[in-house]
């Protein structure tokens, strides 16, 4: 496809598993200007996009892109880098065998990249030491699905969420993490107000905006709740025995376990920390509502008993026959854009390919198909164990692709240590400086979104194309290409001759249909209909849902409608679930439970969303949500700094005191890294305990303590160029439109404000004009630097966190020349121009600030979210800020 001249290219969003279709218009190839809008006829989003998708165009520039291959920090040719990778792998394998090498992959790779990586490692190198960040994400769901259905199948689709009369959202902050699915549910509820939504989450999140019932469940106790539900259904005679008899097995032991562990509502309420009436309402609604869906995500999966929680949920749907039909079923919301594609190619260490396993007949079949006699014979190491093997030197070479384990794995300092000790760490990334890349011996530049070309699968099994809009930046190349080049260099000439993503895709499609005829339906994943499509057909591939059997033209919107599962007797299985509590025990030393997760406008380790100024304004710093009682107990005030420590590591975050958080629990975002903060990485604190079946870490619960961080001073700096802030106890770097902003705090007194500030702000920049205001006795200092009358930087220091608003200062960087009045107001720390004092961004899509919204509500006497939208546009694109708009209305 000639990306350069094509206008209006259809592609798929880079971020979450909703898989929204995007229509992109390339305005200017040279300056990489692209216009993004939602694809109006894409079945996942029908034209909608959330703040992150909307801001994709802001992430396509050169900032922090990895442009060339690097070996030991030196730029080298691709040839030489690939030779090095192949040689190092071969040397390790020669001496220590294939299990001494590993790949660590990602649900953000395209299916084509993933397929080749898996084929190379499992098929040809002959080890299954290939795991992926999906281990931290969906692996408990995979186990749950396979145990219940015989396959890793998500039965339903997004329409089911709209058609349901009861939508249970458990362990899912849908409003922020799957915003377009949330908007779809919200719109459906508006049309049918009788539709009920239940949110189950220890924190009262933005998702509660649409909740008819909110259950602040005690962390980790969901299996008690769903066991209790099963038991209740059976007591009230609401079990579908006919369905159970014809299509399932295991109900007897499942109900026995449920009765024994969560017998009645009183017990359930006690175990789950809920009120009896709340539990009774949920149970009653579920019992009476045929069209019920149970949607879940990381609050269920990321647990030392995540797999069991998944089966506790599925049990309730099987016992009522509420699965495979419109508006009902269990629904695992996948996280990453290609979490599902990764599972299809067998990216996890205990899968093979095309939904096959390490069973003798599967191994034999795949080996024949690939012509790979050396194929791995057993499952490999799962992520946490894999990095432990790196730490212990059992794995001597690891290739990390599309993920940032130095941040996102539990006990992340141990992971960093493992990488620093490992002789060969290869990192493929589109971004140059990441916490993981710091440990790389070999860095390989990957294509970024907008350059990549291939397929991804969303939460509802829908395969869509990601298409290239722009030429690769620098020497970036596709991940599949680098993998094939290494494979060929290692002597596997036959299997890795792919010239395009199309060639890989059709092989993948052929494998899915290999000895898997539509009549036998041995495996759920089957897209054999596409195994001989032409490059043009591949280019034009329209979104469809698998399976898509040979000779068929439309995909499958829903599975299991016929009650036929993929187990040997075609029956689904209910499992006896004995619920267990999170593994880390709270103690006197570590009395609080640390929960972690996501915020609305950032994506994971912020390597890309952190580049988009408009996404950095809603929440600019790592924070810690803490209940008022807990904050009072440690003498912490709103916006002051907290140090959180576990027995593994520690971090600093800004206190957000809120009663949306329960006493005894803290919440921190997973996003901040060592690139963007001195101490905002949360990975080092996380307990590396995992689920025994899935190997998924318990990222939602670690025993910790919290203390006030006694800062000697607080401050912030704006600068047009990046600054050297190492050595300052607390710093956070925030990308703005014309500047970088640093939030700062120090534990040691600053001897000479003026000297210190000049060193920080002026080093390496000549010909500055410098103005300052100083009140040393009050601990206050302000300064500004100019070149030719233009503001180049400014700095504010105070003894506490009561510092001026940042938004109006940001606006000064847009001006060519500051007036005397501006300068005065700057040094006084008081905005003259109130209109520029917009406040913290609430609506990221239109960049509308809190002060602006407050003032407009007051001046125009607005009384609804719609009215705010009419005046300011806020809330009219993705709608994710509507709960905050409502809160501002309520406050006035
Ligand atoms: N904005 C944004 N969206 C994203 C991502 C992102 O980085 N940013 N990442 C994507 C990815 S990869 C994923 S996996 C998804 C994750 O999507 P979600 O799972 O929705 O996101 P999280 O914030 O990790 O966790 C969800 C909720 O689980 C709750 N929780 C914690 N413990 C428990 C518990 O014991 N029981 C229950 N019922 N709930 C609990 C947390 O309080 C939290 O509110 O998001 C995807 N979408
Ligand atoms: N405590 C705690 N830990 C967690 C979680 C949690 O909720 N709490 N969530 C877990 C979950 S669900 C997930 S999914 C993980 C996510 O954690 P990670 O996967 O570590 O986070 P990302 O920032 O998404 O890392 C993706 C990397 O790939 C790069 N990249 C993007 N596209 C490409 C590409 O096409 N090719 C290549 N080679 N590189 C690319 C990006 O620049 C980035 O550096 O974190 C997990 N860790
Ligand atoms: S919901 Fe947002 S992040 Fe997710 S795919 Fe759609 S636009 Fe992208
Ligand atoms: Mo994820």
Coordinates of C-alpha atoms and ligand atoms in Angstrom, one line a residue, residues 16 52 137-138 170-174 176-178 200-203 205 217-222 297-300 302 309 335-336 595-604 667 670-671 700, ligand 1:
X16 CA -6.7 -0.8 24.6
X52 CA -6.0 8.4 24.2
X137 CA -2.8 -9.4 32.2
X138 CA -5.1 -12.1 30.9
X170 CA -16.4 -6.5 38.6
X171 CA -12.7 -5.7 38.9
X172 CA -13.0 -3.4 35.9
X173 CA -12.7 0.4 35.8
X174 CA -14.5 0.3 32.4
X176 CA -11.2 4.7 32.2
X177 CA -9.8 1.5 30.9
X178 CA -12.3 0.5 28.2
X200 CA -17.9 -4.3 42.2
X201 CA -14.6 -2.7 43.2
X202 CA -12.9 -1.9 46.5
X203 CA -12.6 1.7 45.2
X205 CA -14.3 4.6 40.5
X217 CA -16.0 -5.5 48.0
X218 CA -13.1 -6.3 50.3
X219 CA -10.0 -6.9 48.1
X220 CA -9.6 -10.4 46.8
X221 CA -13.0 -11.7 47.9
X222 CA -14.9 -11.9 44.6
X297 CA -10.9 -7.4 34.1
X298 CA -7.8 -7.0 36.3
X299 CA -9.5 -6.8 39.7
X300 CA -10.3 -10.5 39.0
X302 CA -4.4 -10.1 38.9
X309 CA -12.3 -16.2 40.5
X335 CA -6.4 -5.1 28.1
X336 CA -4.0 -4.6 25.2
X595 CA -3.9 -1.7 45.1
X596 CA -2.5 -0.6 41.7
X597 CA -4.1 0.2 38.3
X598 CA -4.7 2.7 35.6
X599 CA -5.7 6.3 35.0
X600 CA -7.9 7.7 32.2
X601 CA -5.3 9.4 30.0
X602 CA -2.2 7.3 30.3
X603 CA -1.1 4.1 28.8
X604 CA 1.0 1.8 31.0
X667 CA -4.3 2.9 45.4
X670 CA 1.0 1.8 37.5
X671 CA 2.2 4.4 35.0
X700 CA -3.8 -5.6 43.3
Ligands
LIG1 N1 -6.4 4.5 30.3 C1 -5.9 3.2 30.2 N2 -6.7 2.2 29.7 C2 -6.2 1.0 29.6 C3 -4.9 0.7 30.0 C4 -4.1 1.8 30.4 O1 -2.9 1.6 30.7 N3 -4.6 3.0 30.5 N4 -4.4 -0.6 29.9 C5 -5.1 -1.6 29.3 C6 -4.8 -2.9 29.8 S1 -3.4 -3.7 29.2 C7 -5.6 -3.5 30.7 S2 -5.2 -5.1 31.3 C8 -6.9 -3.0 31.1 C9 -7.2 -3.1 32.6 O2 -8.4 -2.6 32.9 P1 -9.0 -2.6 34.3 O3 -8.9 -4.0 34.9 O4 -10.3 -2.0 34.3 O5 -8.0 -1.6 35.1 P2 -7.2 -1.6 36.5 O6 -7.2 -0.1 36.9 O7 -6.0 -2.3 36.4 O8 -8.1 -2.4 37.6 C10 -9.5 -2.4 37.6 C11 -10.1 -2.2 39.0 O9 -9.9 -3.4 39.7 C12 -10.1 -3.0 41.1 N5 -9.8 -4.1 42.0 C13 -8.7 -4.2 42.7 N6 -8.8 -5.3 43.5 C14 -10.0 -5.8 43.4 C15 -10.7 -6.9 43.9 O10 -10.2 -7.7 44.7 N7 -12.0 -7.2 43.4 C16 -12.6 -6.3 42.5 N8 -13.8 -6.6 42.1 N9 -11.9 -5.3 42.0 C17 -10.7 -5.0 42.4 C18 -9.2 -1.8 41.1 O11 -9.6 -1.0 42.3 C19 -9.5 -1.1 39.8 O12 -10.4 -0.1 39.9 O13 -7.0 -1.6 30.8 C20 -6.6 -1.4 29.4 N10 -7.0 0.0 29.2

